[in-house]
Short mmCIF file of N, CA and C in Angstrom, two decimals:
data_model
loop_
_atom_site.label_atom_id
_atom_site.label_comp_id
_atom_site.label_asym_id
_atom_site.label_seq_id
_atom_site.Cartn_x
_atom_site.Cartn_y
_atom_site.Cartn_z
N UNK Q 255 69.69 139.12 152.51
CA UNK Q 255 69.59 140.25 151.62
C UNK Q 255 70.46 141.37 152.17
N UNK Q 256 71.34 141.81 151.43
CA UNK Q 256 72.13 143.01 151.58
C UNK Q 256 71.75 144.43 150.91
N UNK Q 257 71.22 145.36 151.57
CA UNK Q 257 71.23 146.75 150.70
C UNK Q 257 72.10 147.74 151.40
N UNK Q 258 72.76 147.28 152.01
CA UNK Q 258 73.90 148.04 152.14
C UNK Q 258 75.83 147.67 152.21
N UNK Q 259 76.47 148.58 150.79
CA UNK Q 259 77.92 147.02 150.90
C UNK Q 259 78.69 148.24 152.07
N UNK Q 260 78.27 148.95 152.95
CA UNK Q 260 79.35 149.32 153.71
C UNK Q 260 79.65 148.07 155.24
N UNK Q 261 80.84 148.56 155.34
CA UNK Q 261 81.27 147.86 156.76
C UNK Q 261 80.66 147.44 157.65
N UNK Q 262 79.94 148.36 158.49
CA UNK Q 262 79.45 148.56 159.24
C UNK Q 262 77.69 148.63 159.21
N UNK Q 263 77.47 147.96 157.74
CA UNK Q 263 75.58 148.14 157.87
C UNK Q 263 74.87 146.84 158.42
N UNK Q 264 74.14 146.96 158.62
CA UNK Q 264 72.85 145.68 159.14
C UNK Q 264 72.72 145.02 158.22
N UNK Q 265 72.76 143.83 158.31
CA UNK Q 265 71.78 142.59 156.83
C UNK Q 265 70.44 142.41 157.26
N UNK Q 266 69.88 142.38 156.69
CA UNK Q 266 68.28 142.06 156.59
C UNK Q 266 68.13 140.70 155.82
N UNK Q 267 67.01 140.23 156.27
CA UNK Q 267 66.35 139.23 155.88
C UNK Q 267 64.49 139.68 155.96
N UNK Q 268 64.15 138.74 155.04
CA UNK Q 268 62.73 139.24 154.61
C UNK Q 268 61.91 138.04 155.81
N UNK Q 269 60.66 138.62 156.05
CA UNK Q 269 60.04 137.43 157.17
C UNK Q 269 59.32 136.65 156.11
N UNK Q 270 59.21 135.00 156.26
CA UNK Q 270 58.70 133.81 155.58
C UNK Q 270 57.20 133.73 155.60
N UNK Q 271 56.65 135.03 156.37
CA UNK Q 271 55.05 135.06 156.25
C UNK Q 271 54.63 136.21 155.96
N UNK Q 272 54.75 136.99 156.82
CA UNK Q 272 54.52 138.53 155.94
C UNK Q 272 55.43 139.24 154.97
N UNK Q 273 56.75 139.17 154.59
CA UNK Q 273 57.78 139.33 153.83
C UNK Q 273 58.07 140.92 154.37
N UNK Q 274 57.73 141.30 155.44
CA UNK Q 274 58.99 142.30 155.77
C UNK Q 274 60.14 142.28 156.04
N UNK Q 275 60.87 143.22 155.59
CA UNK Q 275 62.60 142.72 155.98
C UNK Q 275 62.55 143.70 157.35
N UNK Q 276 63.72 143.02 157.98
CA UNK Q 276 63.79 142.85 159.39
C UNK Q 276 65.04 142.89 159.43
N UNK Q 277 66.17 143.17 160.72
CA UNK Q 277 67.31 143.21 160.89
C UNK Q 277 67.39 142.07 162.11
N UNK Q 278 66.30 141.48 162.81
CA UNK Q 278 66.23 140.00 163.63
C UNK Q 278 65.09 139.31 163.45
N UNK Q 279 65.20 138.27 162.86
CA UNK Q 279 64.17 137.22 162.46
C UNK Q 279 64.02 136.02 163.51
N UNK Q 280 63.16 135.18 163.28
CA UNK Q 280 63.65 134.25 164.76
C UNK Q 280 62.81 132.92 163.87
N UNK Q 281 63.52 132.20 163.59
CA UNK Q 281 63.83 130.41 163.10
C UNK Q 281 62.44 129.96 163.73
N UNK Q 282 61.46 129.92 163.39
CA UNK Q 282 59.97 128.89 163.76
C UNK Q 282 59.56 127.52 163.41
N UNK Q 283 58.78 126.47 163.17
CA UNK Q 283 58.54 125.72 162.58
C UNK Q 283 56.86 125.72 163.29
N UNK Q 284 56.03 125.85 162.42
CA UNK Q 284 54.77 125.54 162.93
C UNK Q 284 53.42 124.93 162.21
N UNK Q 285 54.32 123.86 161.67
CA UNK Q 285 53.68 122.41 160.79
C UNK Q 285 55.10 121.00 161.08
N UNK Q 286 54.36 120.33 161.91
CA UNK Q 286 55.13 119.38 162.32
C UNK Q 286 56.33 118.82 160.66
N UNK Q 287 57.53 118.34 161.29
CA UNK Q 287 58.10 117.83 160.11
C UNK Q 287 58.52 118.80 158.75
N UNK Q 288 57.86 119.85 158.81
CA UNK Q 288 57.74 120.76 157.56
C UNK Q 288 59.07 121.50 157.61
N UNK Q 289 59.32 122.52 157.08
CA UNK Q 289 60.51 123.12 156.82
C UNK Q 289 60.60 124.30 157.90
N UNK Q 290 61.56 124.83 158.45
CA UNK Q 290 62.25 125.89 158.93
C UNK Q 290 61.87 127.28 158.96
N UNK Q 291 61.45 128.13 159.27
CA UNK Q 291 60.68 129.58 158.91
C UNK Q 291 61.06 130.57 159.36
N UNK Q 292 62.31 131.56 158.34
CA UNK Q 292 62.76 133.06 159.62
C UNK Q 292 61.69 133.98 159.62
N UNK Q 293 61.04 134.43 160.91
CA UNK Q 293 60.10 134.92 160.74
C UNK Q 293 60.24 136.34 161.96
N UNK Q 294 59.43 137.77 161.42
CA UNK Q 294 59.65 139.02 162.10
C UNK Q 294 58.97 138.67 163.25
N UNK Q 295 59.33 139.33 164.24
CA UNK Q 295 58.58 139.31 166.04
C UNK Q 295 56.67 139.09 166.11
N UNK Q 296 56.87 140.18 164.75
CA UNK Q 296 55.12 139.65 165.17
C UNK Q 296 54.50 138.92 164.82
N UNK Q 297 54.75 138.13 163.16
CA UNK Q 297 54.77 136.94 163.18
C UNK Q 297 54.82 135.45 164.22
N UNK Q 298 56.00 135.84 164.70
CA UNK Q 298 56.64 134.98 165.47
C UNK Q 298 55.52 134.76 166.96
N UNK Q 299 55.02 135.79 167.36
CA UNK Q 299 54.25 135.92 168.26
C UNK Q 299 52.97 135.46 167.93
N UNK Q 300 52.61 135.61 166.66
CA UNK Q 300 51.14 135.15 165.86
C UNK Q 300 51.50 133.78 166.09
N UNK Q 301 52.25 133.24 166.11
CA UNK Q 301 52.27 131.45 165.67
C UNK Q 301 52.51 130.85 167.00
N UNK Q 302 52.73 131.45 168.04
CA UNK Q 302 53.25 130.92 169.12
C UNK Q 302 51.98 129.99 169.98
N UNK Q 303 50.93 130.19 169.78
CA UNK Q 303 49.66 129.20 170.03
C UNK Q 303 49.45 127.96 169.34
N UNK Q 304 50.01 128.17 168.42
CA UNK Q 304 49.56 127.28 167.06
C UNK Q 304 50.42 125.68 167.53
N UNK Q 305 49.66 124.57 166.99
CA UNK Q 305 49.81 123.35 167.99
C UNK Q 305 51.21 122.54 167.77
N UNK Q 306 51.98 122.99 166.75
CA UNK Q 306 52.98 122.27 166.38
C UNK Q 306 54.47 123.25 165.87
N UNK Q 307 54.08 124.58 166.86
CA UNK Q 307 54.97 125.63 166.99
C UNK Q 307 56.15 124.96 167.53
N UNK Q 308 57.56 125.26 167.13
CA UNK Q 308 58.58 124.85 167.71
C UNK Q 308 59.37 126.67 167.45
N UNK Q 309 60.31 126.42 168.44
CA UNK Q 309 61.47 127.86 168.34
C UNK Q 309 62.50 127.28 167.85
N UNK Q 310 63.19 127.83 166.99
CA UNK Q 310 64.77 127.24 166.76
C UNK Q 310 65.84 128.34 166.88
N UNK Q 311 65.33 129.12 167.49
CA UNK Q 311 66.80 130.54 167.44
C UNK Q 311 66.49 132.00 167.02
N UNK Q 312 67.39 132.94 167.30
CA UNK Q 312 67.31 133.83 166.53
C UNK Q 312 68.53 134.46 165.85
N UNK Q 313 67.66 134.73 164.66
CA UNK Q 313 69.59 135.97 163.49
C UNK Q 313 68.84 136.89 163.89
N UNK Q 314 70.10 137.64 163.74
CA UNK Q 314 70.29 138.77 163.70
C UNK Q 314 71.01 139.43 163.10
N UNK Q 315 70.70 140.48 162.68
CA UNK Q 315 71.47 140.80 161.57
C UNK Q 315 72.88 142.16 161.67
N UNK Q 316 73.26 142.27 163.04
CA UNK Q 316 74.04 143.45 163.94
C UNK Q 316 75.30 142.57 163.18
N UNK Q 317 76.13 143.41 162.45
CA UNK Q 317 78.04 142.94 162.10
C UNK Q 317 78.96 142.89 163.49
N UNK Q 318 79.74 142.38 163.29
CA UNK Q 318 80.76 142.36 164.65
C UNK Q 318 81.86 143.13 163.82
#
């Protein structure tokens, strides 16, 4: 998601569980086999117990 078309702005992405947009999301999976999840820090921290938590990365949303 883009709300800003200048040069120099941040992209956001919305989190896959609470739907705040965020400028770094971080790639989860925490249902074996299931699909992919960009999800905000605290999210990400909520699921990190959970038995079939995997990490896959993080975006970010900083332009070069």
């Amino acid at each position: 998601m883009f709300r800003n078309n200048e040069p120099n702005a941040m992209k956001t992405k919305v989190c896959g569980l609470c739907e705040i947009e965020e400028s770094t999301l971080y790639r989860i999976q925490i249902e074996k086999g299931k699909m992919w999840l960009f999800v905000c820090k605290t999210c990400c921290e909520k699921s990190k117990n959970l038995e079939n938590y995997k990490y896959g990365g993080t975006w970010k949303g900083k332009r070069h």
